[in-house]
Short mmCIF file of C-alpha atoms and ligand atoms in Angstrom, two decimals:
data_model
loop_
_atom_site.label_atom_id
_atom_site.label_comp_id
_atom_site.label_asym_id
_atom_site.label_seq_id
_atom_site.Cartn_x
_atom_site.Cartn_y
_atom_site.Cartn_z
CA MET A 201 220.91 31.54 74.87
CA LYS A 202 218.82 30.71 71.88
CA THR A 203 215.25 32.01 71.89
CA GLU A 204 212.39 30.58 69.94
CA PRO A 205 211.40 32.90 67.11
CA ILE A 206 207.99 34.41 67.75
CA SER A 207 206.14 33.01 64.80
CA LYS A 208 203.85 35.33 62.94
CA PRO A 209 202.05 37.03 65.82
CA TYR A 210 199.52 38.71 63.53
CA ASP A 211 198.32 35.62 61.69
CA TRP A 212 195.15 35.51 63.74
CA LEU A 213 193.96 38.60 61.88
CA ASP A 214 193.58 36.59 58.64
CA ARG A 215 191.64 33.90 60.45
CA ASN A 216 189.36 36.39 62.18
CA LEU A 217 188.69 38.36 59.01
CA ALA A 218 187.85 35.10 57.25
CA SER A 219 185.24 34.24 59.88
CA ILE A 220 183.78 37.75 59.70
CA HIS A 221 183.38 37.27 55.93
CA LYS A 222 181.90 33.83 56.43
CA ALA A 223 179.20 35.13 58.79
CA ASN A 224 178.37 37.88 56.27
CA TRP A 225 179.36 40.42 58.95
CA TYR A 226 182.11 42.08 56.95
CA ARG A 227 181.86 45.88 56.66
CA SER A 228 183.74 48.37 54.55
CA THR A 229 183.55 52.07 53.80
CA GLN A 230 182.15 53.99 50.84
CA THR A 231 183.73 57.20 49.72
CA ILE A 232 181.67 60.38 49.50
CA THR A 233 182.90 63.33 47.48
CA SER A 234 180.07 65.84 47.91
CA LYS A 235 178.56 68.22 50.46
CA ALA A 236 176.17 66.88 53.11
CA GLY A 237 172.59 66.84 51.80
CA THR A 238 169.86 64.51 50.55
CA ILE A 239 171.94 63.68 47.47
CA ALA A 240 175.53 62.54 47.69
CA THR A 241 178.17 61.35 45.29
CA ILE A 242 179.18 57.92 46.61
CA ASP A 243 182.03 56.06 44.93
CA GLY A 244 181.56 58.40 41.98
CA ARG A 245 177.81 57.90 41.64
CA GLU A 246 174.95 60.24 42.61
CA MET A 247 172.73 58.63 45.22
CA LEU A 248 169.60 59.65 47.08
CA ILE A 249 170.47 59.37 50.78
CA PHE A 250 168.09 57.79 53.31
CA ALA A 251 170.77 56.96 55.83
CA SER A 252 172.08 60.23 57.19
CA ASN A 253 171.81 61.52 60.77
CA ASN A 254 171.68 65.06 59.38
CA TYR A 255 167.97 65.21 60.33
CA LEU A 256 167.47 68.94 59.90
CA GLY A 257 169.78 69.31 56.91
CA LEU A 258 172.06 71.60 58.91
CA ALA A 259 175.39 69.93 58.09
CA GLY A 260 175.41 71.59 54.68
CA ASP A 261 173.79 74.86 55.78
CA ARG A 262 175.55 78.03 54.66
CA ARG A 263 175.23 79.62 58.12
CA LEU A 264 177.03 76.74 59.86
CA ILE A 265 179.73 76.78 57.21
CA GLU A 266 180.22 80.52 57.62
CA ALA A 267 180.35 80.22 61.42
CA ALA A 268 183.03 77.53 61.10
CA ILE A 269 185.09 79.59 58.67
CA SER A 270 184.85 82.71 60.75
CA ALA A 271 185.82 80.91 64.00
CA THR A 272 188.76 79.35 62.21
CA GLN A 273 189.92 82.77 61.05
CA ILE A 274 189.68 84.15 64.58
CA TYR A 275 191.00 81.21 66.62
CA GLY A 276 192.88 78.99 64.16
CA THR A 277 192.25 75.36 63.30
CA GLY A 278 193.08 73.57 66.54
CA ALA A 279 192.19 74.22 70.16
CA THR A 280 195.88 73.51 71.01
CA GLY A 281 195.29 71.85 74.35
CA SER A 282 192.89 70.29 76.78
CA ARG A 283 190.16 72.44 78.33
CA LEU A 284 191.99 72.66 81.68
CA VAL A 285 195.23 73.81 80.07
CA THR A 286 195.27 75.99 76.90
CA GLY A 287 192.18 74.72 75.08
CA HIS A 288 189.32 76.53 76.81
CA LEU A 289 187.95 79.16 74.41
CA ALA A 290 185.18 81.73 74.85
CA LEU A 291 183.38 79.73 72.15
CA HIS A 292 183.20 76.69 74.43
CA ASP A 293 181.46 78.76 77.11
CA GLN A 294 179.00 80.06 74.54
CA LEU A 295 178.26 76.56 73.25
CA GLU A 296 177.80 75.11 76.73
CA GLN A 297 175.39 77.92 77.62
CA ALA A 298 173.47 77.35 74.40
CA ILE A 299 173.16 73.62 75.15
CA ALA A 300 172.04 74.24 78.73
CA ASP A 301 169.44 76.68 77.43
CA LEU A 302 168.22 74.23 74.77
CA LYS A 303 167.97 71.47 77.37
CA THR A 304 166.69 73.74 80.16
CA THR A 305 169.39 72.47 82.50
CA GLU A 306 171.64 74.51 84.78
CA ALA A 307 174.80 73.62 82.90
CA ALA A 308 176.40 71.57 80.13
CA LEU A 309 179.84 70.28 79.18
CA VAL A 310 181.04 69.55 75.66
CA PHE A 311 183.18 66.53 74.80
CA SER A 312 185.01 65.59 71.61
CA SER A 313 182.22 63.19 70.63
CA GLY A 314 179.00 61.73 71.95
CA TYR A 315 180.79 58.43 72.39
CA LEU A 316 183.39 60.06 74.65
CA ALA A 317 180.71 61.99 76.56
CA ASN A 318 179.03 58.72 77.54
CA LEU A 319 182.29 56.93 78.37
CA GLY A 320 183.40 59.87 80.50
CA ALA A 321 180.12 60.54 82.28
CA ILE A 322 179.27 56.94 83.14
CA SER A 323 182.74 56.00 84.31
CA ALA A 324 182.87 59.13 86.48
CA ILE A 325 179.52 58.76 88.22
CA VAL A 326 179.48 55.06 89.04
CA GLY A 327 182.18 52.65 90.16
CA ALA A 328 182.89 49.21 91.55
CA ARG A 329 180.30 49.39 94.37
CA ASP A 330 177.52 50.53 92.06
CA LEU A 331 174.89 49.12 89.73
CA ILE A 332 173.97 50.07 86.16
CA LEU A 333 170.67 48.92 84.68
CA GLY A 334 170.65 49.53 80.93
CA ASP A 335 168.18 48.86 78.12
CA ALA A 336 169.41 45.83 76.17
CA TYR A 337 169.41 47.87 72.92
CA ASN A 338 171.43 50.79 74.30
CA HIS A 339 174.09 52.30 72.06
CA SER A 340 177.57 50.80 72.19
CA CYS A 341 179.00 53.76 74.11
CA LEU A 342 176.55 53.33 77.00
CA LYS A 343 177.59 49.69 77.27
CA LYS A 344 181.30 50.42 77.00
CA GLY A 345 180.91 53.23 79.53
CA GLY A 346 179.47 50.67 81.92
CA LEU A 347 182.43 48.36 81.41
CA LEU A 348 184.89 51.20 81.89
CA SER A 349 183.21 52.24 85.15
CA GLY A 350 183.74 48.87 86.81
CA ALA A 351 180.13 48.91 88.06
CA GLN A 352 177.95 45.82 87.89
CA ALA A 353 176.08 46.32 84.58
CA ILE A 354 172.85 44.43 84.00
CA ASP A 355 170.67 44.77 80.90
CA TYR A 356 166.89 44.87 81.13
CA LEU A 357 164.73 43.75 78.21
CA HIS A 358 164.29 46.38 75.51
CA LEU A 359 161.66 49.00 76.60
CA ASP A 360 160.42 46.57 79.26
CA ILE A 361 159.47 48.51 82.39
CA ALA A 362 158.25 45.39 84.19
CA ASP A 363 161.65 43.78 83.67
CA LEU A 364 163.44 46.92 84.84
CA ALA A 365 161.25 46.99 87.96
CA ALA A 366 161.92 43.31 88.66
CA LYS A 367 165.67 43.79 88.28
CA LEU A 368 165.66 46.84 90.55
CA GLN A 369 163.72 44.87 93.14
CA GLU A 370 166.18 42.00 92.93
CA HIS A 371 169.48 43.88 92.81
CA ARG A 372 169.19 47.52 93.89
CA ALA A 373 169.64 47.01 97.63
CA LYS A 374 173.01 45.29 97.20
CA TYR A 375 174.68 48.35 95.70
CA ARG A 376 175.64 51.86 96.74
CA ARG A 377 174.55 54.01 93.77
CA CYS A 378 172.39 52.92 90.86
CA LEU A 379 172.31 54.41 87.37
CA ILE A 380 169.61 53.60 84.84
CA THR A 381 170.79 54.19 81.26
CA THR A 382 168.76 54.41 78.07
CA ASP A 383 168.77 55.90 74.59
CA SER A 384 165.77 58.24 74.27
CA VAL A 385 165.32 57.40 70.59
CA PHE A 386 166.88 54.02 69.85
CA SER A 387 169.46 54.45 67.15
CA MET A 388 168.79 51.29 65.18
CA ASP A 389 165.03 50.74 65.57
CA GLY A 390 163.84 54.33 66.03
CA ASP A 391 161.50 53.40 68.88
CA LEU A 392 161.20 55.52 72.01
CA ALA A 393 162.15 54.84 75.62
CA PRO A 394 159.30 54.94 78.18
CA LEU A 395 161.00 57.82 79.96
CA ARG A 396 158.16 58.76 82.29
CA ALA A 397 157.88 55.24 83.63
CA ILE A 398 161.66 55.02 83.97
CA MET A 399 161.69 58.26 85.98
CA GLY A 400 158.98 56.85 88.23
CA LEU A 401 161.04 53.74 88.99
CA ALA A 402 164.15 55.85 89.49
CA ASP A 403 162.29 57.84 92.17
CA ARG A 404 161.06 54.70 93.85
CA TYR A 405 164.43 52.93 93.90
CA ASP A 406 166.67 55.96 94.47
CA CYS A 407 168.45 55.78 91.11
CA MET A 408 170.14 58.28 88.85
CA VAL A 409 169.05 58.27 85.21
CA LEU A 410 171.22 58.92 82.17
CA VAL A 411 169.34 59.48 78.91
CA ASP A 412 171.19 59.53 75.60
CA GLU A 413 169.42 62.05 73.38
CA ALA A 414 171.71 61.54 70.37
CA HIS A 415 168.72 61.09 68.04
CA GLY A 416 166.25 63.17 70.04
CA THR A 417 167.99 66.54 70.20
CA GLY A 418 166.78 68.96 67.55
CA VAL A 419 164.09 66.48 66.50
CA PHE A 420 161.69 66.33 69.48
CA GLY A 421 160.21 69.16 71.53
CA ASP A 422 158.84 72.60 70.62
CA ARG A 423 162.31 74.10 70.66
CA GLY A 424 164.14 70.93 69.68
CA GLY A 425 165.24 70.17 73.24
CA GLY A 426 164.82 66.41 72.78
CA LEU A 427 162.40 63.73 73.93
CA THR A 428 162.98 64.53 77.60
CA ASN A 429 161.88 68.10 76.93
CA ALA A 430 158.99 67.03 74.72
CA LEU A 431 157.65 64.83 77.55
CA GLY A 432 158.06 67.69 80.03
CA ILE A 433 160.16 65.61 82.41
CA GLU A 434 161.20 67.80 85.30
CA GLN A 435 162.97 65.44 87.69
CA GLU A 436 166.74 65.76 87.82
CA LEU A 437 168.48 63.58 85.28
CA ILE A 438 171.65 63.37 83.23
CA GLN A 439 171.24 64.11 79.54
CA VAL A 440 173.91 63.11 77.07
CA GLY A 441 173.92 63.73 73.35
CA THR A 442 175.86 64.53 70.26
CA LEU A 443 176.53 67.64 68.20
CA SER A 444 177.00 65.45 65.13
CA LYS A 445 173.45 64.43 64.21
CA ALA A 446 170.64 67.01 63.95
CA LEU A 447 173.18 69.67 64.95
CA GLY A 448 175.34 68.96 61.91
CA SER A 449 178.71 69.41 63.61
CA LEU A 450 181.01 67.19 65.66
CA GLY A 451 181.27 66.66 69.40
CA GLY A 452 179.15 65.49 72.32
CA TYR A 453 177.75 66.91 75.53
CA VAL A 454 176.44 66.18 78.99
CA ALA A 455 173.71 68.49 80.33
CA GLY A 456 172.48 68.53 83.91
CA SER A 457 172.83 70.25 87.25
CA ALA A 458 175.66 72.72 87.84
CA LYS A 459 177.16 70.42 90.48
CA LEU A 460 177.13 67.43 88.14
CA ILE A 461 178.96 69.42 85.47
CA ASP A 462 181.40 70.77 88.04
CA TYR A 463 182.09 67.22 89.18
CA LEU A 464 182.60 65.95 85.61
CA ARG A 465 185.13 68.72 84.94
CA ASN A 466 187.13 67.18 87.76
CA ARG A 467 186.49 63.50 87.18
CA ALA A 468 185.60 62.69 83.54
CA ALA A 469 188.83 61.36 82.06
CA THR A 470 187.58 61.58 78.46
CA TRP A 471 187.09 65.31 79.00
CA ILE A 472 190.18 66.09 81.09
CA TYR A 473 192.82 64.23 79.09
CA THR A 474 191.88 65.13 75.55
CA THR A 475 192.11 68.18 73.33
CA ALA A 476 189.22 70.64 73.43
CA LEU A 477 186.70 70.73 70.58
CA SER A 478 188.02 72.61 67.55
CA PRO A 479 186.93 76.24 66.99
CA ALA A 480 185.21 75.30 63.70
CA ASP A 481 183.16 72.46 65.22
CA THR A 482 182.26 74.56 68.25
CA ALA A 483 181.11 77.56 66.22
CA ALA A 484 179.11 75.37 63.81
CA ALA A 485 177.33 73.77 66.77
CA ILE A 486 176.47 77.18 68.26
CA ALA A 487 175.01 78.27 64.92
CA ALA A 488 173.07 75.01 64.67
CA ILE A 489 171.50 75.35 68.12
CA ASN A 490 170.43 78.84 67.22
CA LEU A 491 168.70 77.52 64.09
CA VAL A 492 167.14 74.62 65.98
CA LYS A 493 165.52 77.15 68.31
CA THR A 494 164.55 79.77 65.73
CA GLU A 495 163.51 77.68 62.71
CA PRO A 496 160.90 75.23 64.04
CA GLU A 497 159.64 74.85 60.46
CA ARG A 498 162.60 72.53 59.79
CA ARG A 499 161.39 70.21 62.53
CA GLN A 500 157.79 70.46 61.26
CA GLN A 501 158.93 69.51 57.76
CA LEU A 502 160.88 66.57 59.14
CA TRP A 503 157.80 65.26 60.94
CA GLN A 504 155.67 65.77 57.81
CA ASN A 505 158.19 63.64 55.95
CA VAL A 506 157.97 60.95 58.64
CA GLU A 507 154.18 60.98 58.29
CA PHE A 508 154.38 60.79 54.49
CA LEU A 509 156.76 57.81 54.51
CA LYS A 510 154.74 56.07 57.22
CA GLN A 511 151.56 56.41 55.13
CA GLY A 512 153.37 55.24 52.00
CA LEU A 513 154.75 52.15 53.74
CA GLN A 514 151.30 51.36 55.12
CA ASP A 515 149.83 51.59 51.61
CA LEU A 516 152.46 49.11 50.43
CA GLY A 517 151.68 46.78 53.33
CA ILE A 518 155.23 47.15 54.65
CA GLN A 519 155.51 46.96 58.43
CA ALA A 520 158.24 49.03 60.07
CA ILE A 521 159.58 48.30 63.56
CA ALA A 522 158.43 51.78 64.61
CA CYS A 523 157.34 55.03 62.98
CA ASP A 524 157.83 57.24 66.03
CA SER A 525 160.93 59.08 64.85
CA PRO A 526 162.84 59.87 61.64
CA ILE A 527 164.50 56.44 62.00
CA ILE A 528 162.36 53.84 60.29
CA ALA A 529 163.71 50.29 60.24
CA ILE A 530 162.18 47.45 58.25
CA GLU A 531 162.88 43.76 58.75
CA PHE A 532 162.53 41.80 55.51
CA GLY A 533 164.13 38.51 56.49
CA ASP A 534 167.60 37.03 56.92
CA ILE A 535 170.91 38.78 56.33
CA GLU A 536 171.19 37.60 52.74
CA LEU A 537 167.73 38.82 51.69
CA THR A 538 168.23 42.13 53.49
CA MET A 539 171.56 42.61 51.71
CA GLN A 540 169.84 41.88 48.38
CA ILE A 541 167.19 44.50 49.07
CA ALA A 542 169.83 47.08 50.00
CA GLN A 543 171.58 46.13 46.76
CA HIS A 544 168.34 46.58 44.78
CA LEU A 545 167.78 50.02 46.32
CA ARG A 546 171.35 50.95 45.59
CA HIS A 547 170.90 49.81 42.01
CA ASN A 548 168.00 52.29 41.84
CA GLY A 549 170.23 55.07 43.14
CA ILE A 550 168.99 54.93 46.74
CA PHE A 551 171.35 54.63 49.65
CA ALA A 552 169.60 52.89 52.56
CA PRO A 553 171.90 50.41 54.19
CA ALA A 554 171.30 46.96 55.57
CA ILE A 555 172.18 47.01 59.26
CA ARG A 556 173.30 43.58 60.37
CA PRO A 557 174.39 41.65 63.40
CA PRO A 558 176.39 42.22 65.53
CA THR A 559 175.14 45.84 65.50
CA VAL A 560 171.54 44.61 65.79
CA PRO A 561 170.06 41.20 66.63
CA THR A 562 168.34 40.79 63.24
CA ALA A 563 169.10 42.28 59.83
CA ARG A 564 167.05 45.24 58.69
CA ILE A 565 166.99 48.12 56.22
CA ARG A 566 167.33 51.29 58.23
CA LEU A 567 165.85 54.42 56.67
CA THR A 568 166.36 57.88 58.08
CA LEU A 569 164.54 60.98 56.96
CA MET A 570 165.70 64.56 56.74
CA ALA A 571 163.75 67.82 56.81
CA THR A 572 165.25 68.58 53.41
CA HIS A 573 163.94 65.45 51.66
CA THR A 574 161.32 66.42 49.08
CA THR A 575 158.04 64.58 48.64
CA SER A 576 159.21 63.36 45.26
CA GLN A 577 162.42 61.95 46.76
CA ILE A 578 160.37 59.99 49.29
CA GLN A 579 158.09 58.82 46.46
CA THR A 580 161.15 57.53 44.60
CA LEU A 581 162.08 55.52 47.69
CA LEU A 582 158.55 54.12 48.02
CA GLN A 583 158.51 53.13 44.34
CA SER A 584 161.75 51.23 44.74
CA LEU A 585 160.42 49.46 47.82
CA ALA A 586 157.23 48.59 45.92
CA ASN A 587 159.34 46.83 43.30
CA VAL A 588 161.10 44.65 45.86
C1 PLP B 503 175.67 58.37 67.34
C2 PLP B 503 175.40 58.03 68.75
C3 PLP B 503 176.33 58.31 69.74
C4 PLP B 503 177.71 58.78 69.43
O1 PLP B 503 177.76 60.11 69.10
P1 PLP B 503 179.05 60.64 68.32
O2 PLP B 503 179.05 62.08 68.55
O3 PLP B 503 178.85 60.25 66.90
O4 PLP B 503 180.23 59.95 68.92
C5 PLP B 503 175.97 58.08 71.04
N1 PLP B 503 174.77 57.56 71.36
C6 PLP B 503 173.86 57.26 70.43
C7 PLP B 503 172.55 56.70 70.85
C8 PLP B 503 174.15 57.46 69.09
O5 PLP B 503 173.27 57.13 68.16
#
C-alpha cells in the first residue's frame, strides 16, 4: 500500500516565528561572561545592570561561592537521585530548616526551582472538584500550576479585593476546596498584594491561600522573611518562593505546616520524580539565608536605593507603576517607543530591558535595584532617563 508522504511537519514553525516577529514579540538571549554583580559584560561590552533579581548582591558573594565549592568537594557535583531514593543529603535538611526558620513556619520543602515548587504544590493541593481564584497578574507558574491541577481556575482583577470577594460569593459554594493564589510582590510591576485583606476573605469563605514570595524573600521583613512576615500575618498559609533571587542560588521552596510538607513529600510530582537540588546550590542557599538573617544592612541599603531612585524619578516627572519594592516599572508608551528607550539606555551602557506583551499587558521598562548599586550608578541611570 502506498502512503502519502507526510509533508514537512515542522513548517508551521517558520510561520509562527514570522508572526512573533511581526508583532514585535520576538525574544532572544544575550550572553554574559562575567560574575554576578551590578556590572556585567554582555555580548562583550561592560554594562550597568538594572535588571537583575540578585537584590542583595549575594549571587557573587565570596561566602556563597566558598560554601558551594566546599559542598561540591564533600558531596560531589550531582545529588545522584530523587529525594526519596538516593538524593536526600544532610544539606537538604539543613536548608529546609533554615527556610522554615526564616519564614517562621513549622517546615519547608525545597524543589529544583520556584517554577516547579508552584506547579507541584498547586497540583497536589487542589483537583478537579476544587476552585482556584488567582490575581490576574500572577506569575506564569501559578497559572500553569492551576491548569495542571485540573481545578476550575478563575482570575480576579489585579489587586482587586472587591472583585475577589464578588467571585468568592458567586463561585465558592459550588466547589469542595478553594485556593486563593497571589504573588506577594508582583514580578513585573513591583506592586504589592493586599495580603491582609486576602487573608480576611480566606477566613470568611473557608479558603486556603498560596502566596508566592519569589520577590519578597530576603527583601521584606526585619529578618528578610518576606512580605507575609513583614505584615505579621499569623493565619496558616502556604508560602512558595525561590532560592534564585535575593538568595543568589538556584531552587525553590514551599514553607508551611508540618502536615502540608509531609503531604507534599507524598503527592507533589515535581518534587518526587525529579533529581534533588545539587550540593552546590543547596549549600549556597544555606549560606545566603544565614547572611539574610545576620546582615540586615544589605536590606537597609537596598531600601535606601529604592528611595533614592524613587526621588530621582519624581524630580524628573517620571511616573512609575509602583515604588513599593526594588522592582520599578515605567510605562512610556507603545512597544516600539519602549524598545527605543531600552535601546537608548543600552547605548549609554545601561541594561534595563523592555518587558513586552505577552509577558505583560502593556510594554514597560522594568528596573530592578540591588543593595550593591552605588549612588553614582543610580545617578547614571537617572541621567540617561533624563535624556530620553
Ligand atoms: C522568578 C519567579 C518564579 C520562578 O522561580 P525560579 O526559581 O526562577 O523558577 C516564581 N514566581 C515568581 C513570582 C517569580 O518571579
